[in-house]
mmCIF file with all atom_site columns, C-alpha atoms in Angstrom:
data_model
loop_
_atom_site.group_PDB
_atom_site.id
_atom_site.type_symbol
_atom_site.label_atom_id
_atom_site.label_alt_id
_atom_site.label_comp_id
_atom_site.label_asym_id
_atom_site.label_entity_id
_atom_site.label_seq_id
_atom_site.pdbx_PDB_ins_code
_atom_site.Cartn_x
_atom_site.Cartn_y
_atom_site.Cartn_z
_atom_site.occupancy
_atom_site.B_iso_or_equiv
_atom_site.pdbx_formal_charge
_atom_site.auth_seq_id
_atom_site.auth_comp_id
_atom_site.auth_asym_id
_atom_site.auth_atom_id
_atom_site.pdbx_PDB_model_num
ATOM 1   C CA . UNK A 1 1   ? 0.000   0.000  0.000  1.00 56.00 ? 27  UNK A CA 1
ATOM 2   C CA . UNK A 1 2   ? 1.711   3.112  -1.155 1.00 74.00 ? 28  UNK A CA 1
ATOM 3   C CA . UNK A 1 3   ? 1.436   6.058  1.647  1.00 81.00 ? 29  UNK A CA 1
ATOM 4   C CA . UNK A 1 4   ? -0.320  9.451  1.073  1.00 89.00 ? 30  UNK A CA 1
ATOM 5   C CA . UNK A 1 5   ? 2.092   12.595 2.382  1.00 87.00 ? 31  UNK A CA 1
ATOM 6   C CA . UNK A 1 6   ? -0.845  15.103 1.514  1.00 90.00 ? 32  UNK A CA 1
ATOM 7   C CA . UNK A 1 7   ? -1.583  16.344 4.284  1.00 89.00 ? 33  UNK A CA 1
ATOM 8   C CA . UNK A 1 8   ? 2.674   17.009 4.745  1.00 86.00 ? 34  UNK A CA 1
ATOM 9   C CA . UNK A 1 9   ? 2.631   18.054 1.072  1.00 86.00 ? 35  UNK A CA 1
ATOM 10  C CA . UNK A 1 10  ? -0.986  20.144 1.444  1.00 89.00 ? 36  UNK A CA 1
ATOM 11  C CA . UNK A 1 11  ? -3.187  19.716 4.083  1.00 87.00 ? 37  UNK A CA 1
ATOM 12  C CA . UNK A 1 12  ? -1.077  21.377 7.043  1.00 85.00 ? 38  UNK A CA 1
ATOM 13  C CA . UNK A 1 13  ? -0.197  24.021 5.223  1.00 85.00 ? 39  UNK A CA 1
ATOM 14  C CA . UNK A 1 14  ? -3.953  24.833 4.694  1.00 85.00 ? 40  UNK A CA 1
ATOM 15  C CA . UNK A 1 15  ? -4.814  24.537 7.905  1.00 84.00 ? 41  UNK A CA 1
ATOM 16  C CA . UNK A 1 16  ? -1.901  27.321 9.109  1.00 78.00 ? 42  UNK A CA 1
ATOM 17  C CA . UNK A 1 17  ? -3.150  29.516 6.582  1.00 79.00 ? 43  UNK A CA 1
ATOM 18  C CA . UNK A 1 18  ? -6.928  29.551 7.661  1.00 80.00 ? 44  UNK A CA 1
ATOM 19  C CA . UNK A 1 19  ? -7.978  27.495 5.017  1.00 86.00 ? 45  UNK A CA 1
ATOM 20  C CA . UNK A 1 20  ? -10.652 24.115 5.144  1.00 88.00 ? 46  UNK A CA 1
ATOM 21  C CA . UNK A 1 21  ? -9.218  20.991 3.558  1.00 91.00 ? 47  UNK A CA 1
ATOM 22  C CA . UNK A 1 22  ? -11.440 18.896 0.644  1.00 91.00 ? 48  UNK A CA 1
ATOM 23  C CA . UNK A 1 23  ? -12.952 15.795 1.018  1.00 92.00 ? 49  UNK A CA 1
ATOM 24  C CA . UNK A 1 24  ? -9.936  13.659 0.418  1.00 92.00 ? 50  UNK A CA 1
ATOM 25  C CA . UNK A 1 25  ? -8.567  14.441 4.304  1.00 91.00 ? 51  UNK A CA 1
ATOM 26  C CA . UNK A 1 26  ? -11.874 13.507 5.618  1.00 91.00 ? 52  UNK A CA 1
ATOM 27  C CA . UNK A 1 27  ? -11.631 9.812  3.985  1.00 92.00 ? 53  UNK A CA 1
ATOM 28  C CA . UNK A 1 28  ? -7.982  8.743  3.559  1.00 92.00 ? 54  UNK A CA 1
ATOM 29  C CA . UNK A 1 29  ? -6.585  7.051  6.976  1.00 90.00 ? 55  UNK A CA 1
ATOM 30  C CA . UNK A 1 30  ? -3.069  8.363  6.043  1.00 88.00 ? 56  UNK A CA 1
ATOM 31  C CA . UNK A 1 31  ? -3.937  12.092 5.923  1.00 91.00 ? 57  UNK A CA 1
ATOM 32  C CA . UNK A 1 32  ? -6.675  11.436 9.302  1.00 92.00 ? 58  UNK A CA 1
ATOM 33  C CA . UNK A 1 33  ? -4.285  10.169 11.149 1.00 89.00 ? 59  UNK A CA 1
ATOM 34  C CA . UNK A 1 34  ? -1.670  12.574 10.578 1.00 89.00 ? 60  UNK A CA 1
ATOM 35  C CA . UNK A 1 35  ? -4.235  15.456 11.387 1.00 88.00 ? 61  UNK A CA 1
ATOM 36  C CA . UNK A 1 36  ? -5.174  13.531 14.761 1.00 89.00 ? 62  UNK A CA 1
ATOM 37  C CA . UNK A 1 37  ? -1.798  13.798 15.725 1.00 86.00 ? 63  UNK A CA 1
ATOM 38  C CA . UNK A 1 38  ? -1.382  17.580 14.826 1.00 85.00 ? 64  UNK A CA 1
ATOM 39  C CA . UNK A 1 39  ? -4.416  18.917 16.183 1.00 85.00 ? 65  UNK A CA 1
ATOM 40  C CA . UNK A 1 40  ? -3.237  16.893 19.674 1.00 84.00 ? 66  UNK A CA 1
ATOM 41  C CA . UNK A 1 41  ? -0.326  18.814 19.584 1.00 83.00 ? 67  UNK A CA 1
ATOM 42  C CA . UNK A 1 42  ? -1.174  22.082 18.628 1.00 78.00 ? 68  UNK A CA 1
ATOM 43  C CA . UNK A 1 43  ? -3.565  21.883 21.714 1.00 79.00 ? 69  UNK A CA 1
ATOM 44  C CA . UNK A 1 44  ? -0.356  20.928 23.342 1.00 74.00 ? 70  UNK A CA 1
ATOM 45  C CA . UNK A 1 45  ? 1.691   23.922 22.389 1.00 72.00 ? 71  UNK A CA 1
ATOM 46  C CA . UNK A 1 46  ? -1.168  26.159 23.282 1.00 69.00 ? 72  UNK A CA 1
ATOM 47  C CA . UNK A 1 47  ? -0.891  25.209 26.503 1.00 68.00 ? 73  UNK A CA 1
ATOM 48  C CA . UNK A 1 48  ? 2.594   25.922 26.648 1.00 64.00 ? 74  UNK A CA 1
ATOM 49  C CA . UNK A 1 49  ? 2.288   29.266 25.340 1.00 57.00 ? 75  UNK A CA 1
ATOM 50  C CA . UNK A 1 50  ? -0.192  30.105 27.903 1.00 56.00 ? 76  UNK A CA 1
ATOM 51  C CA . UNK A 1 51  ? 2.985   29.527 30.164 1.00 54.00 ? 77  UNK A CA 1
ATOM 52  C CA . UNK A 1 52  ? 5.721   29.977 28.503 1.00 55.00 ? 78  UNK A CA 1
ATOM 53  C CA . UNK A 1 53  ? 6.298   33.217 25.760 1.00 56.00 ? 79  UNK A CA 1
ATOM 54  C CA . UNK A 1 54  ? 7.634   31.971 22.740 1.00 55.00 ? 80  UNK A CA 1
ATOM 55  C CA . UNK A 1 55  ? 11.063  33.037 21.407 1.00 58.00 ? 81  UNK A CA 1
ATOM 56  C CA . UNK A 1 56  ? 10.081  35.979 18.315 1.00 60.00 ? 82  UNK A CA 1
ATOM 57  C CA . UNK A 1 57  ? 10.247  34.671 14.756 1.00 62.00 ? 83  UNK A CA 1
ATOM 58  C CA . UNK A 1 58  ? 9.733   31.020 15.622 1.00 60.00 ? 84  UNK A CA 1
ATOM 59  C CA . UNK A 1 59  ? 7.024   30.792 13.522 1.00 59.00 ? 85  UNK A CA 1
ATOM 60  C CA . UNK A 1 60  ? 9.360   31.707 10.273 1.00 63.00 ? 86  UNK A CA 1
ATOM 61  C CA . UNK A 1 61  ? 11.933  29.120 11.278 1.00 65.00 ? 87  UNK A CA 1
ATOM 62  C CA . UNK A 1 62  ? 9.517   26.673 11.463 1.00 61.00 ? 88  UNK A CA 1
ATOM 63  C CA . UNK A 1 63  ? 8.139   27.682 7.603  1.00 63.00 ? 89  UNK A CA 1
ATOM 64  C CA . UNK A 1 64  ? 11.626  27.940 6.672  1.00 67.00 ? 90  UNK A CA 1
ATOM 65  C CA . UNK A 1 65  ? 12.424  24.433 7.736  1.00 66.00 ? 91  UNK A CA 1
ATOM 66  C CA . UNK A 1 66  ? 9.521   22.901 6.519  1.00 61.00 ? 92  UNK A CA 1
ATOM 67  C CA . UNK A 1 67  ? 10.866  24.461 2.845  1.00 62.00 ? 93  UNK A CA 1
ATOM 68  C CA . UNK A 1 68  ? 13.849  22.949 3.513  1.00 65.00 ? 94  UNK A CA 1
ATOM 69  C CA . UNK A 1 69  ? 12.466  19.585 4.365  1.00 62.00 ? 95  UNK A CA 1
ATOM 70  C CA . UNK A 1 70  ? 10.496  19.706 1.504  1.00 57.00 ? 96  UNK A CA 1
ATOM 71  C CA . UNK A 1 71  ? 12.924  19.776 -0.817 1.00 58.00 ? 97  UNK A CA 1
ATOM 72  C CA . UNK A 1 72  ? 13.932  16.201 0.094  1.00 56.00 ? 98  UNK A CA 1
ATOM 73  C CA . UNK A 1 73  ? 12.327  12.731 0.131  1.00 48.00 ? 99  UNK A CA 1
ATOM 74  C CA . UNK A 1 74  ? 10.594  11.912 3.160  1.00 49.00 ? 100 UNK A CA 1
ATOM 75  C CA . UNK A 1 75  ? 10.856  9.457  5.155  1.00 50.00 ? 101 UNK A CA 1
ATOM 76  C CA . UNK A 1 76  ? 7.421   7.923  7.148  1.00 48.00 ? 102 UNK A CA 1
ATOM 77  C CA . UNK A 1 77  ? 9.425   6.480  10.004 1.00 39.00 ? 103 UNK A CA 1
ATOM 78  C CA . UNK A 1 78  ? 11.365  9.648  10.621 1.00 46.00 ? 104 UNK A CA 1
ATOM 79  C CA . UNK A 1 79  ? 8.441   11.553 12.528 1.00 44.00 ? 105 UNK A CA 1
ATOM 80  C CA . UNK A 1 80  ? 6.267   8.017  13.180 1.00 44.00 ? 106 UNK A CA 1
ATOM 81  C CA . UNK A 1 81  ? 2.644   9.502  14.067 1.00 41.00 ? 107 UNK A CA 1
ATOM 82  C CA . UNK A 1 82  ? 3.615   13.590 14.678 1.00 49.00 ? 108 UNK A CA 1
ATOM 83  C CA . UNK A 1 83  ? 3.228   15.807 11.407 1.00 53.00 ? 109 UNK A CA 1
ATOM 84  C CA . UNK A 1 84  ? 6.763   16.518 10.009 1.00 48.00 ? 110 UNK A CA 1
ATOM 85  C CA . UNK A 1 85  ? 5.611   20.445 10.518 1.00 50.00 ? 111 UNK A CA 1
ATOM 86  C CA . UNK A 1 86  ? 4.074   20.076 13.841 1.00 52.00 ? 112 UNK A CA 1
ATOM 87  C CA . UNK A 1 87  ? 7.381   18.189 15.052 1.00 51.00 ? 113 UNK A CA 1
ATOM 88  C CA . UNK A 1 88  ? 9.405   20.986 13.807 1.00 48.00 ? 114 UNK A CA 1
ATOM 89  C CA . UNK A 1 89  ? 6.989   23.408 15.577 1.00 50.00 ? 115 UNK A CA 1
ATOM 90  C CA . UNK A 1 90  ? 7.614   21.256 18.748 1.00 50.00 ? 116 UNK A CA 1
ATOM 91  C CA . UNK A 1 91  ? 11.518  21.520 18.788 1.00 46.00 ? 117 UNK A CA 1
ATOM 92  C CA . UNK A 1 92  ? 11.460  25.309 18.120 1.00 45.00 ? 118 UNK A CA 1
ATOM 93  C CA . UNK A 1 93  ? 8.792   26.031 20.702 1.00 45.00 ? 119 UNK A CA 1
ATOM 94  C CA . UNK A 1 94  ? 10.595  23.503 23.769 1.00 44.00 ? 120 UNK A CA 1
ATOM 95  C CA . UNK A 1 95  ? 14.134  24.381 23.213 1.00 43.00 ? 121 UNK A CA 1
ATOM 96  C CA . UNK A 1 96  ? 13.392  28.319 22.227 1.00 43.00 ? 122 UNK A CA 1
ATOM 97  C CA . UNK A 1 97  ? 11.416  29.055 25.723 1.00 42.00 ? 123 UNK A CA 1
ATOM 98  C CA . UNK A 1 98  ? 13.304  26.618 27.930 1.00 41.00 ? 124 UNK A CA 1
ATOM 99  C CA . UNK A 1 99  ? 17.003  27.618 26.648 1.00 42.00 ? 125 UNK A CA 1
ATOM 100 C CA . UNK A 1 100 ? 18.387  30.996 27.171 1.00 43.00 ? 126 UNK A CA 1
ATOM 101 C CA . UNK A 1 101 ? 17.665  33.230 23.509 1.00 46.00 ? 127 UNK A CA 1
ATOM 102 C CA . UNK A 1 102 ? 21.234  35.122 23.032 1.00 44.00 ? 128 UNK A CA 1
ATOM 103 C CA . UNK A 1 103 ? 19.304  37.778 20.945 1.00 47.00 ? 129 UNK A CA 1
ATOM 104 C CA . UNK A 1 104 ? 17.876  38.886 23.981 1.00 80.00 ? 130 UNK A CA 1
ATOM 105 C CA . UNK A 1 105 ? 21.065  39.241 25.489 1.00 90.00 ? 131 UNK A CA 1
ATOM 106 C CA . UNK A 1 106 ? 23.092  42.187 24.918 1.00 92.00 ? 132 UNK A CA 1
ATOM 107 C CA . UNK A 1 107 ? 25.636  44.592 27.110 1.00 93.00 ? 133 UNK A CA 1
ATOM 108 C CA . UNK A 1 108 ? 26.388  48.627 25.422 1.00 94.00 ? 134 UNK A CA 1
ATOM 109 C CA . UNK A 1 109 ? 28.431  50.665 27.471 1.00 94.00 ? 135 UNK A CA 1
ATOM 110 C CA . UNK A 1 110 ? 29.110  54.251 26.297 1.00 92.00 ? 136 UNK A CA 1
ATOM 111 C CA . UNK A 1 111 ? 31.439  57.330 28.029 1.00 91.00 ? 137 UNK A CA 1
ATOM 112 C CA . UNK A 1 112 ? 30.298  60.650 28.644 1.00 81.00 ? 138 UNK A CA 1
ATOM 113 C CA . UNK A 1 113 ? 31.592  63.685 30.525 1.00 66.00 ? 139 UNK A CA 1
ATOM 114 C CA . UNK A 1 114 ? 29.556  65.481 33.404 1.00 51.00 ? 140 UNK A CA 1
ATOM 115 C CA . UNK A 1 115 ? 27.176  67.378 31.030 1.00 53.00 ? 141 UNK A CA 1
ATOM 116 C CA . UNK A 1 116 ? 25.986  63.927 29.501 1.00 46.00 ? 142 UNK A CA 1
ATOM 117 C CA . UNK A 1 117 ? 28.037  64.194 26.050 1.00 48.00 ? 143 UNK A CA 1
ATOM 118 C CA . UNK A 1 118 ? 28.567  60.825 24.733 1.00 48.00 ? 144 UNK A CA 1
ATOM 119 C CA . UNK A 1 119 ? 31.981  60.894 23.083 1.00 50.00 ? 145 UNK A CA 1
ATOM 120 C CA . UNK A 1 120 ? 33.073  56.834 22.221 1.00 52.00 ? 146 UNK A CA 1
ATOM 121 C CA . UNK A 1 121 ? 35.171  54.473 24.269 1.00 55.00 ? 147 UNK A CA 1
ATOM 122 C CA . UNK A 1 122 ? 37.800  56.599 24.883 1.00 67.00 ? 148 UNK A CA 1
ATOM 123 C CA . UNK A 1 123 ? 37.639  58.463 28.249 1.00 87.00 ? 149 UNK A CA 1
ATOM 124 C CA . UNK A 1 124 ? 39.133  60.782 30.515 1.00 91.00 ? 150 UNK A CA 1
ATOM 125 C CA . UNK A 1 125 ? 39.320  60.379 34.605 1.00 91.00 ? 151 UNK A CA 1
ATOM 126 C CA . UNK A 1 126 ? 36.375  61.971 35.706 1.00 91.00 ? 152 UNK A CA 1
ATOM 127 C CA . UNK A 1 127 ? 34.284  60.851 32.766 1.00 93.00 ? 153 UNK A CA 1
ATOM 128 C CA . UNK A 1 128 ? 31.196  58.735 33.711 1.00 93.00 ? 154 UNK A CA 1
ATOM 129 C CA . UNK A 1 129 ? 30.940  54.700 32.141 1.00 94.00 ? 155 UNK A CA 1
ATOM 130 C CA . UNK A 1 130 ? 27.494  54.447 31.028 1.00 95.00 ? 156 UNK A CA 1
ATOM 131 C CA . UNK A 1 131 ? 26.292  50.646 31.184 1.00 96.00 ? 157 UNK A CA 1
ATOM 132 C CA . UNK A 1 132 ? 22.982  48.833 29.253 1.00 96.00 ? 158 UNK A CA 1
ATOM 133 C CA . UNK A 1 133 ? 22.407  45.988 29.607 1.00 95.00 ? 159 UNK A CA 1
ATOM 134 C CA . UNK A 1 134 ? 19.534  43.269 28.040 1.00 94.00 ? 160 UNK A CA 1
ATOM 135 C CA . UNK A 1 135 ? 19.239  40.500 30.318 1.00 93.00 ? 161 UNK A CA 1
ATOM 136 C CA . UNK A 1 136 ? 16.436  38.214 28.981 1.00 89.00 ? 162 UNK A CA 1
ATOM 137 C CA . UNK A 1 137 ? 14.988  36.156 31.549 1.00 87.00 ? 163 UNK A CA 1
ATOM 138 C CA . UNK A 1 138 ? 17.715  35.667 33.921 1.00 89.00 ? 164 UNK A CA 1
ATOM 139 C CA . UNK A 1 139 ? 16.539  35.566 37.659 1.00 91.00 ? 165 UNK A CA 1
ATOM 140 C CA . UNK A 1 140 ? 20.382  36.620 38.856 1.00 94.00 ? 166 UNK A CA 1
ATOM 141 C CA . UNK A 1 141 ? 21.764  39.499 36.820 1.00 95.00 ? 167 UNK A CA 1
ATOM 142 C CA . UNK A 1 142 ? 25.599  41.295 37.796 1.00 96.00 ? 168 UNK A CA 1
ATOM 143 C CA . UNK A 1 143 ? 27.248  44.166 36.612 1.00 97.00 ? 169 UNK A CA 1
ATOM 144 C CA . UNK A 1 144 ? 30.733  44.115 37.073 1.00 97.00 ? 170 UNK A CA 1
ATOM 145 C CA . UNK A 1 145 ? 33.731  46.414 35.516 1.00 97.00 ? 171 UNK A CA 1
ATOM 146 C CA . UNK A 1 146 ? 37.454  45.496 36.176 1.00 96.00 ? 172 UNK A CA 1
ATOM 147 C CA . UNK A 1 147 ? 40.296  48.174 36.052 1.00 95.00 ? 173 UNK A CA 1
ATOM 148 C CA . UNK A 1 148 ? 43.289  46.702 34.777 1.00 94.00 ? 174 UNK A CA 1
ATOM 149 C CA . UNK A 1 149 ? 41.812  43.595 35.311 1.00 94.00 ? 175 UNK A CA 1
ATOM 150 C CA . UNK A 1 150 ? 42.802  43.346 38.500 1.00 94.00 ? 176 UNK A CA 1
ATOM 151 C CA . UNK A 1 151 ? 40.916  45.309 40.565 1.00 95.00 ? 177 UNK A CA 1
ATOM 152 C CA . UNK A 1 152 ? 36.875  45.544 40.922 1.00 95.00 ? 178 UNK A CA 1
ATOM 153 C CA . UNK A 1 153 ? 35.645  48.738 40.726 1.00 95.00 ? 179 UNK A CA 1
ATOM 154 C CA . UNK A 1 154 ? 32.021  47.950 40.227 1.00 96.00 ? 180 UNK A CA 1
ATOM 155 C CA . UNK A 1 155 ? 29.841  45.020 41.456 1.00 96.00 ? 181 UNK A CA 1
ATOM 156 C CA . UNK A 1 156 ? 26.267  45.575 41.479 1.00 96.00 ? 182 UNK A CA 1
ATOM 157 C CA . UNK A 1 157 ? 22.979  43.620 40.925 1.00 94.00 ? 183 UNK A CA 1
ATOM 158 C CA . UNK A 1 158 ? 19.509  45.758 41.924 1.00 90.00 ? 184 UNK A CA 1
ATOM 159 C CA . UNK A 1 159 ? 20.688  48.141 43.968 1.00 93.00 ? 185 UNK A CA 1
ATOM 160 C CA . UNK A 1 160 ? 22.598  51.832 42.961 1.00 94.00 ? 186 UNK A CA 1
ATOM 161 C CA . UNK A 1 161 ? 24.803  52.478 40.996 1.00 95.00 ? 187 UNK A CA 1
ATOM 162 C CA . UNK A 1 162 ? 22.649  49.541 39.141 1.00 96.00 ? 188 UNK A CA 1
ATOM 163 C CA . UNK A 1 163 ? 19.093  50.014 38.265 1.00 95.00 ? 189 UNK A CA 1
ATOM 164 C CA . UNK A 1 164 ? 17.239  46.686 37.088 1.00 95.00 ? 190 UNK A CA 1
ATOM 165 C CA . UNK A 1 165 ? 13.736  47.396 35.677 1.00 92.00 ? 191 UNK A CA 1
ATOM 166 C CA . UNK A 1 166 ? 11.710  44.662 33.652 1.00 89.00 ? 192 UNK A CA 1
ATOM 167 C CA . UNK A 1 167 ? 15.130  42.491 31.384 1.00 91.00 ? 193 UNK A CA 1
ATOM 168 C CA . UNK A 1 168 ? 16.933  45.262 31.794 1.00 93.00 ? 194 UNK A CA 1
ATOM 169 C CA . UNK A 1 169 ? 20.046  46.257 34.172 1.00 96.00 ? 195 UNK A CA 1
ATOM 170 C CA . UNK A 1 170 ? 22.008  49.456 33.876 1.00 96.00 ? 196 UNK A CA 1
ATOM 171 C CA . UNK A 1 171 ? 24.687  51.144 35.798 1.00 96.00 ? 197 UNK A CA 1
ATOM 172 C CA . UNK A 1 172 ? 26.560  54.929 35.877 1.00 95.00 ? 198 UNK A CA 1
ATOM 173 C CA . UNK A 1 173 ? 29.885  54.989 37.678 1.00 94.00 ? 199 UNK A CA 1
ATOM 174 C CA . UNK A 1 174 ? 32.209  57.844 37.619 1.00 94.00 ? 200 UNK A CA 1
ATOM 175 C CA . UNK A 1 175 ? 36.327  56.581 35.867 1.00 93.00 ? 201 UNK A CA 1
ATOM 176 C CA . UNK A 1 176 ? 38.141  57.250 38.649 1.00 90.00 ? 202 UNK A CA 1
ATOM 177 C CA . UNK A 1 177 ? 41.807  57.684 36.870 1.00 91.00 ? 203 UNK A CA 1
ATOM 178 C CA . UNK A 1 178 ? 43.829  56.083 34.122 1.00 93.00 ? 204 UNK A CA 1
ATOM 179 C CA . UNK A 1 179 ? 43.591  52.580 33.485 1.00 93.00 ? 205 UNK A CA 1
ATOM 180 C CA . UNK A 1 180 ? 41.834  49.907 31.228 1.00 94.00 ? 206 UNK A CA 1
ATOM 181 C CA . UNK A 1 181 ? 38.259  49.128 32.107 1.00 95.00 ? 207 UNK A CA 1
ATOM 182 C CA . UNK A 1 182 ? 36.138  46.326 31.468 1.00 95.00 ? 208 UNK A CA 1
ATOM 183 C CA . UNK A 1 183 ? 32.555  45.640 31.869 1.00 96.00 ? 209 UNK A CA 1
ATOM 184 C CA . UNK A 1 184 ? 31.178  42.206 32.397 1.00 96.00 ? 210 UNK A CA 1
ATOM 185 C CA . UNK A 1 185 ? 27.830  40.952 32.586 1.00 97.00 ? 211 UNK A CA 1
ATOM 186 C CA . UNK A 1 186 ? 26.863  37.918 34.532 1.00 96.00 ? 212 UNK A CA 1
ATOM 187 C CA . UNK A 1 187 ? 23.477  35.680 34.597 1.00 95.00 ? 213 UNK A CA 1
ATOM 188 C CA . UNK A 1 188 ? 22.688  32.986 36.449 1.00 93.00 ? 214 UNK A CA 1
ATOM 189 C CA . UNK A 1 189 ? 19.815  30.709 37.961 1.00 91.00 ? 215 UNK A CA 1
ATOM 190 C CA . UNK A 1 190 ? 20.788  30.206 41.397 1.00 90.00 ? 216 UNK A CA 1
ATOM 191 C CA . UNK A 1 191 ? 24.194  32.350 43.749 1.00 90.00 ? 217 UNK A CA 1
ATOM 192 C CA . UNK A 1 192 ? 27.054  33.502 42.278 1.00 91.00 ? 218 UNK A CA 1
ATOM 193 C CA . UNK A 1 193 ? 30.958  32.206 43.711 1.00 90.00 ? 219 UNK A CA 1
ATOM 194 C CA . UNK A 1 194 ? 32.502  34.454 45.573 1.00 91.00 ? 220 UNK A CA 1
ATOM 195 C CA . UNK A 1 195 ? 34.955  36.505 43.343 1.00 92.00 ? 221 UNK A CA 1
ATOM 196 C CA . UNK A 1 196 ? 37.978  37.917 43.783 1.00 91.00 ? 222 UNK A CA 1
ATOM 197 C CA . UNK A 1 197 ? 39.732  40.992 41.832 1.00 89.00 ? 223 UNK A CA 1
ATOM 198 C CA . UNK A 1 198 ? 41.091  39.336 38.878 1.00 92.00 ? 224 UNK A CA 1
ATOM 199 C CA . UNK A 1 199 ? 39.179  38.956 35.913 1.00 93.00 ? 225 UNK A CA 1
ATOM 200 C CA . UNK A 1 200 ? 40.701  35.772 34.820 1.00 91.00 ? 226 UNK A CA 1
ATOM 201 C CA . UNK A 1 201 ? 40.261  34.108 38.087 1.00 92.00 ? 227 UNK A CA 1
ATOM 202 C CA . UNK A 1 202 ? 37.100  35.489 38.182 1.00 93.00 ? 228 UNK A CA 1
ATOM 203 C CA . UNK A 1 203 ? 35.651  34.090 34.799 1.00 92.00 ? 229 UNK A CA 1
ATOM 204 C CA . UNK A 1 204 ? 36.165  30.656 35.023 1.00 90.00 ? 230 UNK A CA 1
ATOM 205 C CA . UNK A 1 205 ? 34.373  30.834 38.958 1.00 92.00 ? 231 UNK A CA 1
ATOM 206 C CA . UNK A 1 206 ? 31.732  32.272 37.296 1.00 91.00 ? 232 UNK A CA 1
ATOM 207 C CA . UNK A 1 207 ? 31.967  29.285 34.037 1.00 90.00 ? 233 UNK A CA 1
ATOM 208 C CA . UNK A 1 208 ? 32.410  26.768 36.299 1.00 91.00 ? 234 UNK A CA 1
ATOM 209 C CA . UNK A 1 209 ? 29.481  27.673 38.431 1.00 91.00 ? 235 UNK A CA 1
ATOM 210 C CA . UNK A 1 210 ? 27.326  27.585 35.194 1.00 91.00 ? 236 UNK A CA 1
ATOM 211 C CA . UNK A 1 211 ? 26.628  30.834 35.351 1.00 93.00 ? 237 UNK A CA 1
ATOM 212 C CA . UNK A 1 212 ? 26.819  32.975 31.716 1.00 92.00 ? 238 UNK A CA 1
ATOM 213 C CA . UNK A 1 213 ? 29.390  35.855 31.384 1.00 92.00 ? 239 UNK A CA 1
ATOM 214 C CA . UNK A 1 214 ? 29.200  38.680 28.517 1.00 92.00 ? 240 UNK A CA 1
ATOM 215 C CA . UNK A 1 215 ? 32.330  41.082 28.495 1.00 93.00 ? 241 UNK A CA 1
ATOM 216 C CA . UNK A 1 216 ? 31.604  44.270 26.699 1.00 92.00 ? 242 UNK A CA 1
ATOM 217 C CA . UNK A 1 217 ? 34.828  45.838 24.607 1.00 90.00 ? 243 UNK A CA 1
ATOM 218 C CA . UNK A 1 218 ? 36.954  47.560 26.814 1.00 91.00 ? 244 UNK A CA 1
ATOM 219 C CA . UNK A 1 219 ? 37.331  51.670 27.904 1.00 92.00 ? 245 UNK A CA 1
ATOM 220 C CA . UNK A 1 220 ? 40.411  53.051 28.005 1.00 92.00 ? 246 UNK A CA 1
ATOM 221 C CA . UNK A 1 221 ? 40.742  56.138 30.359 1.00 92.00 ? 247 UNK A CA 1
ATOM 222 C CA . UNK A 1 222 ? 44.189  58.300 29.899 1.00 88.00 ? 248 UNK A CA 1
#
């Protein structure tokens, strides 16, 4: 008995874009079976959105995949009962919610003097370090900034110089003198290590603890 991949080929697609499907997905067991098993789990990954927010654009890397798939020959054992589109739906939704989403993730850091005049990364003493920074959905969220990279000059979570509102963190310290200074971000689920002042020591604490570290590019102040 040869296998019918309509509702792969046809069907699904209809049914994302609105439209009703003819008489042939009402009567072949192939294409009702396959929409048994998507309708079950779209229900499915309602419910999870309900919870969980999905990652943006996950519903045109799911289109874009199923393109891609259809370009080569499928395989019925590959997916067993779960629609190859719903399947792909499935992986982007679970992994994208439940695993950190780097675009969401981002740390700027600009230099300006007293009057607010933003003027690049290169800085005099007495110049303020201006510090954003994204930090999706992390529950524990650090800003740090090393001078010389061997001395902390900032540390700071929810509490001044840092201000944390919604997924995002920023700090405003004044340079104290001449030196190289570098900004980290740090995220993390559960405590941080104690630290010391050396950035190197300091980064693989942080690593091993499984905690994620951003370093933003460095400010030198002469």
């Amino acid at each position: 008995m040869n296998y019918c991949d309509r509702f792969e080929k046809e069907g699904l697609l209809k049914l994302e874009q609105g439209e009703s499907l003819d008489q042939h997905f009402s009567e072949c067991s192939d294409c009702i079976e396959k929409n048994n098993a998507y309708q079950t789990i779209k229900t499915e990954l309602k419910n999870m959105q309900q919870e969980w927010k999905a990652p943006q654009g996950w519903q045109d890397r799911v289109w874009e995949t199923i393109a891609e798939r259809a370009q080569a020959d499928r395989s019925r054992w590959k997916w067993a009962l779960m629609p190859a589109a719903a399947a792909v739906a499935a992986v982007f939704l679970i992994f994208g919610v439940l695993l950190p989403d780097s675009s969401q993730v981002s740390l700027n850091v600009s230099v300006g003097q007293s009057e607010s005049v933003t003027r690049g990364l290169n800085a005099k003493p007495g110049d303020e370090l201006v510090i954003d920074a994204e930090i999706g959905r992390s529950k524990i969220a650090e800003l740090l900034v090393y001078r010389n990279d061997n001395e902390l000059v900032l540390r700071c979570s929810d509490q001044p110089p840092c201000m944390r509102t919604g997924r995002r963190l920023q700090a405003t310290i004044e340079l104290p003198g001449i030196g190289n200074y570098q900004p980290v971000l740090i995220l993390s689920e559960s405590a941080l290590p104690q630290l010391t002042q050396q950035l190197d020591v300091d980064a693989s604490l942080v690593q091993e603890s499984g905690a994620r570290i951003e370093l933003a590019r460095q400010v030198s102040v002469y």
